[in-house]
CSV table of C-alpha atoms and ligand atoms in Angstrom, one decimal:
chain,number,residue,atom,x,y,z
A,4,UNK,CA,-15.6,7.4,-21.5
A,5,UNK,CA,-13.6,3.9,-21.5
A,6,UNK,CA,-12.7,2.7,-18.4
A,7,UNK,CA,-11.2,-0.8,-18.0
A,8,UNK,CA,-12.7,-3.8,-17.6
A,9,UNK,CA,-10.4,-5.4,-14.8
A,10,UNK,CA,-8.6,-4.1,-12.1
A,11,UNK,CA,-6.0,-5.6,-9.8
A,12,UNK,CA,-6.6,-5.0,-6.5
A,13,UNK,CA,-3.1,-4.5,-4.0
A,14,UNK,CA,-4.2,-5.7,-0.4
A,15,UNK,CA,-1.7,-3.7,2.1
A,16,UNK,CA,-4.5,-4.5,5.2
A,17,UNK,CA,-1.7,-7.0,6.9
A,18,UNK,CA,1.0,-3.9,6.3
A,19,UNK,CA,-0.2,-0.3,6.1
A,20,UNK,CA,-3.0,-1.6,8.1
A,21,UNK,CA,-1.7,-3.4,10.6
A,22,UNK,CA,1.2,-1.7,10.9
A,23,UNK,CA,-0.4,1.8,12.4
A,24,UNK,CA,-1.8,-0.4,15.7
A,25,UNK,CA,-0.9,0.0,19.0
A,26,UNK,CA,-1.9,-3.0,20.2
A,27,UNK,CA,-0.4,-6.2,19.5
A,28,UNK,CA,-1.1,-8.1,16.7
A,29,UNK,CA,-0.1,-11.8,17.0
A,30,UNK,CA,1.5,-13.3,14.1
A,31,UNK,CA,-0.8,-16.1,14.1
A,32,UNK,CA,-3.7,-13.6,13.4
A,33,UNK,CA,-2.0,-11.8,10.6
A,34,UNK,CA,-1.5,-15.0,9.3
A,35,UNK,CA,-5.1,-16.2,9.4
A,36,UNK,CA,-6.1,-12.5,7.9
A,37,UNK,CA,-3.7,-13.6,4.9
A,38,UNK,CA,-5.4,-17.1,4.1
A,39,UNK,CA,-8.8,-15.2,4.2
A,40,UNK,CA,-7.9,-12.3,1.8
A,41,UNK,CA,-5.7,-15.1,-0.7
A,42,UNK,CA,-9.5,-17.0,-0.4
A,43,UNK,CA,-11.0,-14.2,-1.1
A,44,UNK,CA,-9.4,-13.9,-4.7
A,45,UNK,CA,-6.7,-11.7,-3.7
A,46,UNK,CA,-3.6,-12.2,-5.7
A,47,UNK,CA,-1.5,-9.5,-4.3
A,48,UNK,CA,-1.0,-8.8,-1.0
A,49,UNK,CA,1.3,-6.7,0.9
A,50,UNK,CA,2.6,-8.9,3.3
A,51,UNK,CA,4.8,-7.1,6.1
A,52,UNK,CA,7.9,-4.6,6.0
A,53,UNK,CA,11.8,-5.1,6.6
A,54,UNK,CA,12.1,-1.8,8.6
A,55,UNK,CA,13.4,-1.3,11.8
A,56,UNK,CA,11.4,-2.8,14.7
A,57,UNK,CA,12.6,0.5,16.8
A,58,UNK,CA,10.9,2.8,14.5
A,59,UNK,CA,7.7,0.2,13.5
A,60,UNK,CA,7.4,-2.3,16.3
A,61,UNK,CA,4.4,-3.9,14.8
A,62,UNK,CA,6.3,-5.3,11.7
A,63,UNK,CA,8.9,-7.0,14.2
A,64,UNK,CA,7.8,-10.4,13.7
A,65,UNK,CA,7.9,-10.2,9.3
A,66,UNK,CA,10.1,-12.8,9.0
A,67,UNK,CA,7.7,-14.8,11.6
A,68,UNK,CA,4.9,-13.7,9.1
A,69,UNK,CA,6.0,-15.1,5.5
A,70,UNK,CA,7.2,-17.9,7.2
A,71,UNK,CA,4.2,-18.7,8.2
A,72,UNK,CA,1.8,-18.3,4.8
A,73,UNK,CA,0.8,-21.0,3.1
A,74,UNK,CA,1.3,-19.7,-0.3
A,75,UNK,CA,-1.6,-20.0,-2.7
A,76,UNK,CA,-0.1,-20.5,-6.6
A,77,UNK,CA,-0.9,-17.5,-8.8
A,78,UNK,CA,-0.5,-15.1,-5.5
A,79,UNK,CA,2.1,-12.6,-5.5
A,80,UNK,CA,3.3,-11.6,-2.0
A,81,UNK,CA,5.3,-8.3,-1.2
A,82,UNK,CA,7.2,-6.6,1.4
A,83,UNK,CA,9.0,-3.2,2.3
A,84,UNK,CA,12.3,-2.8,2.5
A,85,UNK,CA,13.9,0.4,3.1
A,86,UNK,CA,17.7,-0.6,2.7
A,87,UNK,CA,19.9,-3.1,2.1
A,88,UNK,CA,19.5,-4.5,5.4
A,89,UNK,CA,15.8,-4.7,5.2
A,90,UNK,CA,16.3,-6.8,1.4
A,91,UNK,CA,19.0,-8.9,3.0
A,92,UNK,CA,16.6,-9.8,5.4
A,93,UNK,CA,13.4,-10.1,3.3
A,94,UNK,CA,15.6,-11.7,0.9
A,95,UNK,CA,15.4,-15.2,3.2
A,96,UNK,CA,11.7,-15.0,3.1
A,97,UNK,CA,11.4,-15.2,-0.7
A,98,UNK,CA,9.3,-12.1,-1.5
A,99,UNK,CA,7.7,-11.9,-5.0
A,100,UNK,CA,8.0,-8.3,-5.3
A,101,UNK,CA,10.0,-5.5,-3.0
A,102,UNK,CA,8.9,-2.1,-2.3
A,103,UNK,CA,10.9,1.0,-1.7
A,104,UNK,CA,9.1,3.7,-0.5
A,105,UNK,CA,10.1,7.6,-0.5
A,106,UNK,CA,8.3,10.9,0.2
A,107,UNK,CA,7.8,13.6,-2.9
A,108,UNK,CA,8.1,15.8,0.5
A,109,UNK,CA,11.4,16.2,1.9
A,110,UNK,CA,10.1,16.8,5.3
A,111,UNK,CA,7.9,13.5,5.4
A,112,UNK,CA,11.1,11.8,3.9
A,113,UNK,CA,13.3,12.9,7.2
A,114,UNK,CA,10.1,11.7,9.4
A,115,UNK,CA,9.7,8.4,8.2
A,116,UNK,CA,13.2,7.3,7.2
A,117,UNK,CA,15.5,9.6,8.8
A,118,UNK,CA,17.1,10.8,5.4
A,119,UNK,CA,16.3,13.3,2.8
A,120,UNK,CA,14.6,12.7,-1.2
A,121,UNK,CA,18.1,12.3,-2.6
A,122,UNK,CA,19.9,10.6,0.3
A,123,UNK,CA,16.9,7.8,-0.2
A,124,UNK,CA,17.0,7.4,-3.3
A,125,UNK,CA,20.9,6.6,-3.2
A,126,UNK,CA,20.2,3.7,-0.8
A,127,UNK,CA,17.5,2.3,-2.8
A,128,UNK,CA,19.8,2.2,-5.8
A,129,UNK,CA,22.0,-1.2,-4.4
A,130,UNK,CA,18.6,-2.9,-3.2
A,131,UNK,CA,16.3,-2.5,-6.3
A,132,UNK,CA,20.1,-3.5,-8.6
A,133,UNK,CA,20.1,-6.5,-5.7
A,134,UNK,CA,16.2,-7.2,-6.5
A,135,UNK,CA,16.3,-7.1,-10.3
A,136,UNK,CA,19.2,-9.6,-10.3
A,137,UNK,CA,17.3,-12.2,-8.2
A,138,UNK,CA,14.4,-11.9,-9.9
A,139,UNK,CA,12.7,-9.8,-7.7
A,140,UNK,CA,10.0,-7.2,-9.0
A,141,UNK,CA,10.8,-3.9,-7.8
A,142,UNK,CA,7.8,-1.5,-6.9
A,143,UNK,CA,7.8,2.1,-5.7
A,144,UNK,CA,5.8,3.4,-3.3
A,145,UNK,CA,5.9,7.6,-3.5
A,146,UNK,CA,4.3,9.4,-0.4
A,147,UNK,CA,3.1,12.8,0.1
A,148,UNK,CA,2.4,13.2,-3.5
A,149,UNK,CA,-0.7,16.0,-3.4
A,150,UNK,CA,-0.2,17.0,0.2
A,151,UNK,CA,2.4,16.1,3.0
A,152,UNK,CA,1.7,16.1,6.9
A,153,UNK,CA,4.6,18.6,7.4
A,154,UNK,CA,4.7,21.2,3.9
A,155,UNK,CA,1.3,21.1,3.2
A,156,UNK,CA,0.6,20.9,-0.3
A,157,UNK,CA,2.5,19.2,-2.6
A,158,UNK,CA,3.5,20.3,-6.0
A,159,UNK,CA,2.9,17.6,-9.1
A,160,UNK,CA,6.2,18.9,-10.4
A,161,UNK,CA,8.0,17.7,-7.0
A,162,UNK,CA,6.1,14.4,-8.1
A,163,UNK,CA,7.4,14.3,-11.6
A,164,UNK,CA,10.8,14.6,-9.8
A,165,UNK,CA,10.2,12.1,-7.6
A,166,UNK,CA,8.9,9.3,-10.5
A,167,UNK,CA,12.4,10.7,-12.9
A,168,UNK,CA,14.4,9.6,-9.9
A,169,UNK,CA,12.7,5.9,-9.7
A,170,UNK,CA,12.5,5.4,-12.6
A,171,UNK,CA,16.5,6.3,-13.0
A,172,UNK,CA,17.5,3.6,-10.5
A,173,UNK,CA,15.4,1.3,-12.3
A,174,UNK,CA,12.2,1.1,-10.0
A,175,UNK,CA,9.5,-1.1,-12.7
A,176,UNK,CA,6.4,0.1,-11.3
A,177,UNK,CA,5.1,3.0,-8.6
A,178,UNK,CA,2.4,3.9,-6.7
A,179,UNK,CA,1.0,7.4,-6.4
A,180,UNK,CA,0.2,7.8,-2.7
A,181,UNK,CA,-2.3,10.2,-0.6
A,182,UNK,CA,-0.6,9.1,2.4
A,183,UNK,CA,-2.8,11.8,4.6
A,184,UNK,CA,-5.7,11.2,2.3
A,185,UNK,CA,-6.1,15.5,1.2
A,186,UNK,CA,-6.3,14.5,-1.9
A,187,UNK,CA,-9.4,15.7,-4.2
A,188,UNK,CA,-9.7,14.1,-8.0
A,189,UNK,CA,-8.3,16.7,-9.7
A,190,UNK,CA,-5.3,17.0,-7.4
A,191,UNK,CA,-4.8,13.4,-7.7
A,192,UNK,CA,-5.3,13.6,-11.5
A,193,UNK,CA,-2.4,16.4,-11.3
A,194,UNK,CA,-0.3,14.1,-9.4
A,195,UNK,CA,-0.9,11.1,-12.0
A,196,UNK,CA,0.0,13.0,-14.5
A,197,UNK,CA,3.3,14.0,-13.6
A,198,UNK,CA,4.5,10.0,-12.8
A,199,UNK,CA,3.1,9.3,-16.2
A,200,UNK,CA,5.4,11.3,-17.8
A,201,UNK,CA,8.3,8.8,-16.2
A,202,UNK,CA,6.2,5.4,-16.2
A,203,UNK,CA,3.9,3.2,-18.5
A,204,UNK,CA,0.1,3.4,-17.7
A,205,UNK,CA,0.3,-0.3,-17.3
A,206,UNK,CA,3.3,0.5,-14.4
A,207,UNK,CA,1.3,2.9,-12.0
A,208,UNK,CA,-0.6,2.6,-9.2
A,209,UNK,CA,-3.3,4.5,-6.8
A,210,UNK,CA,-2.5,4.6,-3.1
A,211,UNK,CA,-5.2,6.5,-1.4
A,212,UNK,CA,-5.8,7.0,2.1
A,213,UNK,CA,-9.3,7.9,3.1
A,214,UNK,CA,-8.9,10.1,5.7
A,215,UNK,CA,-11.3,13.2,4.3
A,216,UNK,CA,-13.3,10.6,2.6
A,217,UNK,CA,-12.4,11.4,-1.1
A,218,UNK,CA,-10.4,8.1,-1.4
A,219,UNK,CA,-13.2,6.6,-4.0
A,220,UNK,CA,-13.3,9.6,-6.3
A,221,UNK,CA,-9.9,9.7,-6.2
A,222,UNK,CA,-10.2,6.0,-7.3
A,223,UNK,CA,-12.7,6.8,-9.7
A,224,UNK,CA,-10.9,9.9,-11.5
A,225,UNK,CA,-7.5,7.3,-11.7
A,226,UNK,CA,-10.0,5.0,-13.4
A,227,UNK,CA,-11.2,7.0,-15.9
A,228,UNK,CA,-7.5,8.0,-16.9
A,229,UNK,CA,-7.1,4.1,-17.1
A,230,UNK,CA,-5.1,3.4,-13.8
A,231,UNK,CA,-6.3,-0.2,-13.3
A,232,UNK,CA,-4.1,-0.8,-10.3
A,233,UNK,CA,-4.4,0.4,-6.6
A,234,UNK,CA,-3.6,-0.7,-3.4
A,235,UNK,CA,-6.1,-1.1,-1.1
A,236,UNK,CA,-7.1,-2.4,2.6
A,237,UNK,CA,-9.4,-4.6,3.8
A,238,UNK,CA,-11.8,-3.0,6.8
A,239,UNK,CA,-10.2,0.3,6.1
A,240,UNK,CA,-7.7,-0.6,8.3
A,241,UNK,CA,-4.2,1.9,7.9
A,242,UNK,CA,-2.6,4.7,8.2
A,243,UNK,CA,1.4,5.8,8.6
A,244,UNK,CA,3.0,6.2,12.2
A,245,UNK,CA,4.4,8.9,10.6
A,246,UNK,CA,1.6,10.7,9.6
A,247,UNK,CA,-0.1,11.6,12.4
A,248,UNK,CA,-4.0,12.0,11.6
A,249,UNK,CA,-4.0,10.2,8.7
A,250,UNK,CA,-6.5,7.6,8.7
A,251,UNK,CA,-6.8,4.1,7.1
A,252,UNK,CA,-6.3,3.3,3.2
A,253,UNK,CA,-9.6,3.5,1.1
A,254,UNK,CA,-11.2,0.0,2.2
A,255,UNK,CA,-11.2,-2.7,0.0
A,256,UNK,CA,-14.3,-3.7,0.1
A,257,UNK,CA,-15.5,-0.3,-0.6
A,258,UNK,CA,-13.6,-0.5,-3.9
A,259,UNK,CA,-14.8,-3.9,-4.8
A,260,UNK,CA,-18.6,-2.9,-4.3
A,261,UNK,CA,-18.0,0.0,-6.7
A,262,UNK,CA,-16.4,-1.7,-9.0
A,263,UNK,CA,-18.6,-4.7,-9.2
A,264,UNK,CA,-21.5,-2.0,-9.3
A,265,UNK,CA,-19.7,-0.6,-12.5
A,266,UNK,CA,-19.3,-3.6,-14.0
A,267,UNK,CA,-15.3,-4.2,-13.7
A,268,UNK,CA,-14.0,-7.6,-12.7
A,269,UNK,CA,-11.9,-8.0,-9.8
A,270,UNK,CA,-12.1,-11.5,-9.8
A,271,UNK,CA,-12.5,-10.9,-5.6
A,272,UNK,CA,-15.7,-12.3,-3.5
A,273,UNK,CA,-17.3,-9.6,-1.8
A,274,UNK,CA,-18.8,-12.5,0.9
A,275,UNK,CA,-15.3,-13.9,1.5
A,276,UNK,CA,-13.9,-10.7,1.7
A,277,UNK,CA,-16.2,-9.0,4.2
A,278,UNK,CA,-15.5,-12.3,6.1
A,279,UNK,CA,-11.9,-11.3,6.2
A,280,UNK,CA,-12.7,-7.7,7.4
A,281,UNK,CA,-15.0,-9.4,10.1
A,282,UNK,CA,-12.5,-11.7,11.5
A,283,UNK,CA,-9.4,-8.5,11.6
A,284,UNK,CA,-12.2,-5.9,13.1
A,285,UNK,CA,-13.6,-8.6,15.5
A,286,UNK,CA,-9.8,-9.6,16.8
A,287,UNK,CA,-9.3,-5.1,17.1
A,288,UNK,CA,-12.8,-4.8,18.5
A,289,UNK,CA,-14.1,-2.3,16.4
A,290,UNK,CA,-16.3,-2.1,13.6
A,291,UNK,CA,-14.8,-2.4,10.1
A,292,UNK,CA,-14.1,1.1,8.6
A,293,UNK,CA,-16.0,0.8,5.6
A,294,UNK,CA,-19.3,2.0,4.5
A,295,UNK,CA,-20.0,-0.9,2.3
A,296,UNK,CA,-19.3,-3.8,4.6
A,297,UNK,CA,-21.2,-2.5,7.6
A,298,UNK,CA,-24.0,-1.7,5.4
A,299,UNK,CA,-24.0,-5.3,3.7
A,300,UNK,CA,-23.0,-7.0,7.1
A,301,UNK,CA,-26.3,-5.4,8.5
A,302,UNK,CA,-28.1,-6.5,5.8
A,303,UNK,CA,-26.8,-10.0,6.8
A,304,UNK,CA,-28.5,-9.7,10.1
A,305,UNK,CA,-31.8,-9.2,8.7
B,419,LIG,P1,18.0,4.9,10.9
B,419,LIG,O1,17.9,5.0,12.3
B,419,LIG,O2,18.4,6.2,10.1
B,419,LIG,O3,18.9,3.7,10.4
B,419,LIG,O4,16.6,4.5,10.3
B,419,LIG,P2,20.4,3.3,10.6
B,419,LIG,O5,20.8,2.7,9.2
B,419,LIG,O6,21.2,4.5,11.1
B,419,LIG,O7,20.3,2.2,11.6
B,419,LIG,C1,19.9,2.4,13.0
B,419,LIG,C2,19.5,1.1,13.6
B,419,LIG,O8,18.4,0.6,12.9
B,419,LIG,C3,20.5,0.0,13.6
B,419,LIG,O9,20.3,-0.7,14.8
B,419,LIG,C4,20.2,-0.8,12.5
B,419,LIG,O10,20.6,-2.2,12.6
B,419,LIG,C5,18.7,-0.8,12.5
B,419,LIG,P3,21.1,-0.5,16.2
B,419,LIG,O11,22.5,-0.6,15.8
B,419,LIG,O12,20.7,0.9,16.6
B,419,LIG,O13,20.6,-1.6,17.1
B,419,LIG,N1,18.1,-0.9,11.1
B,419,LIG,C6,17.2,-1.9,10.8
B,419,LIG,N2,16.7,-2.9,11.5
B,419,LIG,C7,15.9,-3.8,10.8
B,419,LIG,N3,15.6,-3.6,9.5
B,419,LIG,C8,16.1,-2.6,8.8
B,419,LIG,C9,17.0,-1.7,9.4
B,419,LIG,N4,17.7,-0.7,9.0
B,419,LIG,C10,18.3,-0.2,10.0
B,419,LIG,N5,15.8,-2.5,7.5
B,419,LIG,C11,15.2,3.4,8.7
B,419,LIG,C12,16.3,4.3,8.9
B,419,LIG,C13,14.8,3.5,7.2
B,419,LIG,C14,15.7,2.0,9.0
B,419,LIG,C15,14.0,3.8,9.6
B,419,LIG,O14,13.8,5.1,9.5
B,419,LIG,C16,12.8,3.0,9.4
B,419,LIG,O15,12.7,1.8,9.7
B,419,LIG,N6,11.7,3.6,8.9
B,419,LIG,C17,10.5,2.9,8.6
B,419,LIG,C18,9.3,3.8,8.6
B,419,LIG,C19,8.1,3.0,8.1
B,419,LIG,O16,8.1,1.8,8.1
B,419,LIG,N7,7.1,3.7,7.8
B,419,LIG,C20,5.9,3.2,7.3
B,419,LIG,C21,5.9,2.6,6.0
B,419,LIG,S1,5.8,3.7,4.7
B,419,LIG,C22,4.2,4.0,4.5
B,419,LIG,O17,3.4,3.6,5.3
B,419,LIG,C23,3.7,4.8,3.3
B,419,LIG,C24,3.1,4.0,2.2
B,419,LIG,O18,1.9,3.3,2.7
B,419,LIG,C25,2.6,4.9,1.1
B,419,LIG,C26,1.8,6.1,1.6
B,419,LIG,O19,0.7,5.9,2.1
B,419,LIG,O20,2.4,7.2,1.5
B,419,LIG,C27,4.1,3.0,1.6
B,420,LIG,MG1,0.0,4.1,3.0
């Protein structure tokens, strides 16, 4: 078995975390949360979305957010944009990278954008043409792709679909998504195996939520097919607002203990980045939803 010897971790904490929270979340803190993960060795992170503030009123204040980064050199900071509007918009801000996001479900497409698989894709055609001619990177985010909140199971072939059609408008990269976090490895293998069939190993992604608690196997079986990329979120913080009872993305520092215990280089602190998950869980006064930070915060107290 050859598994590889880096991986490149995605923090989406400050958007698919933050974004699921009632409460408000003052710029300023999302801010602070930022400089922690980019000093933690994070050189992606998923910064805030261009969506409608109606539909996600906790990414409202996106421009407010990248304004407000000190950017770190070698740090790549990305947004979501679901139209042209939203890239207009993000456009100001000078993202590194875009990301449009669709549903391999067509009922999770109508619930979280209002359109159907087809109709999206159409309107991300003139943003990710936009993107590529500014220089912009253009990622894909595909939901629903082993189960959806709505249809229940997903098909890998409705995947494969899916990855053809981002690929045709000239998406460069995607992410495979559990958004409800169903997933088991050999669904997830299923599912990786159709968007391989559109994309380059090298331009694929794992996006898995942890709501039944398979989110590291599912890590581990993408691993061992050579997926080096995923998306994760520090404290376990996450979830959809339109997918109701699906919990926070596999934590970050979940992923980074494993990895570290397997002997793959992240080039992330584990100390700096538990710090970050303290700071995010302190300010929503909970405990950070993640097996291996509480158990190596406690250890801290001894
Ligand atoms: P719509 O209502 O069909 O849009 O929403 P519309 O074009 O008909 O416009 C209606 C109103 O929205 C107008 O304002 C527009 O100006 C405004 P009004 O005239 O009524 O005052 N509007 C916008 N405002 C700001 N930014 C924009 C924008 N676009 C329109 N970009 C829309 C369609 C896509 C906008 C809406 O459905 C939406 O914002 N959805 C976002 C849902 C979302 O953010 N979900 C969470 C992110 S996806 C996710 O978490 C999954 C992921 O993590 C992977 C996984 O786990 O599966 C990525
Ligand atoms: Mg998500």
């Amino acid at each position: 078995m050859t598994l590889p010897p880096r991986v490149k971790l995605v923090e989406v904490g400050p958007r698919d975390g933050l974004q699921n929270e009632k409460q408000p979340v003052p710029a300023a803190i999302k801010i602070e949360l930022i400089h922690r993960l980019q000093a933690a060795g994070l050189q992606e992170i998923e910064v805030t979305s261009f969506v409608s503030p109606k539909w996600v009123p906790q990414m409202a204040d996106n421009a407010q957010v990248m304004a407000g980064i000190t950017r770190k050199p070698g740090v790549r900071y990305s947004v979501l944009t679901p139209n042209l509007q939203g890239f207009e918009a993000a456009l100001k801000c000078q993202p590194d990278e875009i990301v449009v996001f669709a549903s391999a479900s067509e009922a999770f497409s109508q619930k979280n954008i209002n359109c159907s698989i087809a109709e999206s894709i159409e309107r991300f055609a003139p943003v990710v043409q936009a993107a590529r001619e500014a220089g912009i990177h253009v990622r894909g985010a595909m939901s629903c792709t082993v189960g959806c909140p709505y249809e229940g199971e997903v098909a890998p072939q409705q995947v494969g679909y899916l990855a053809g059609l981002m690929k045709g408008i000239g998406v460069q990269h995607v992410g495979v998504a559990d958004t409800i976090g169903v997933g088991t490895p050999l669904k997830v293998q299923r599912a990786l195996e159709a968007t391989l069939k559109h994309f380059d190993l090298n331009d694929v992604s794992g996006h898995f939520h942890d709501t039944y608690g398979q989110a590291l196997a599912n890590t581990l079986i993408s691993l061992q097919m050579g997926v080096w990329q995923f998306d994760t979120s520090v404290a376990g913080l996450g979830g959809c607002p339109y997918a109701k009872g699906a919990t926070g993305n596999v934590a970050s520092e979940d992923v980074v203990y494993m990895l570290a215990g397997m002997g793959i280089d992240t080039g992330i602190d584990l100390d700096q980045l538990l710090d970050a998950g303290a700071f995010i869980s302190e300010f929503l006064q909970r405990k950070p939803n993640s097996r291996a930070a509480m158990a190596l915060l406690n250890r801290r107290g001894l």
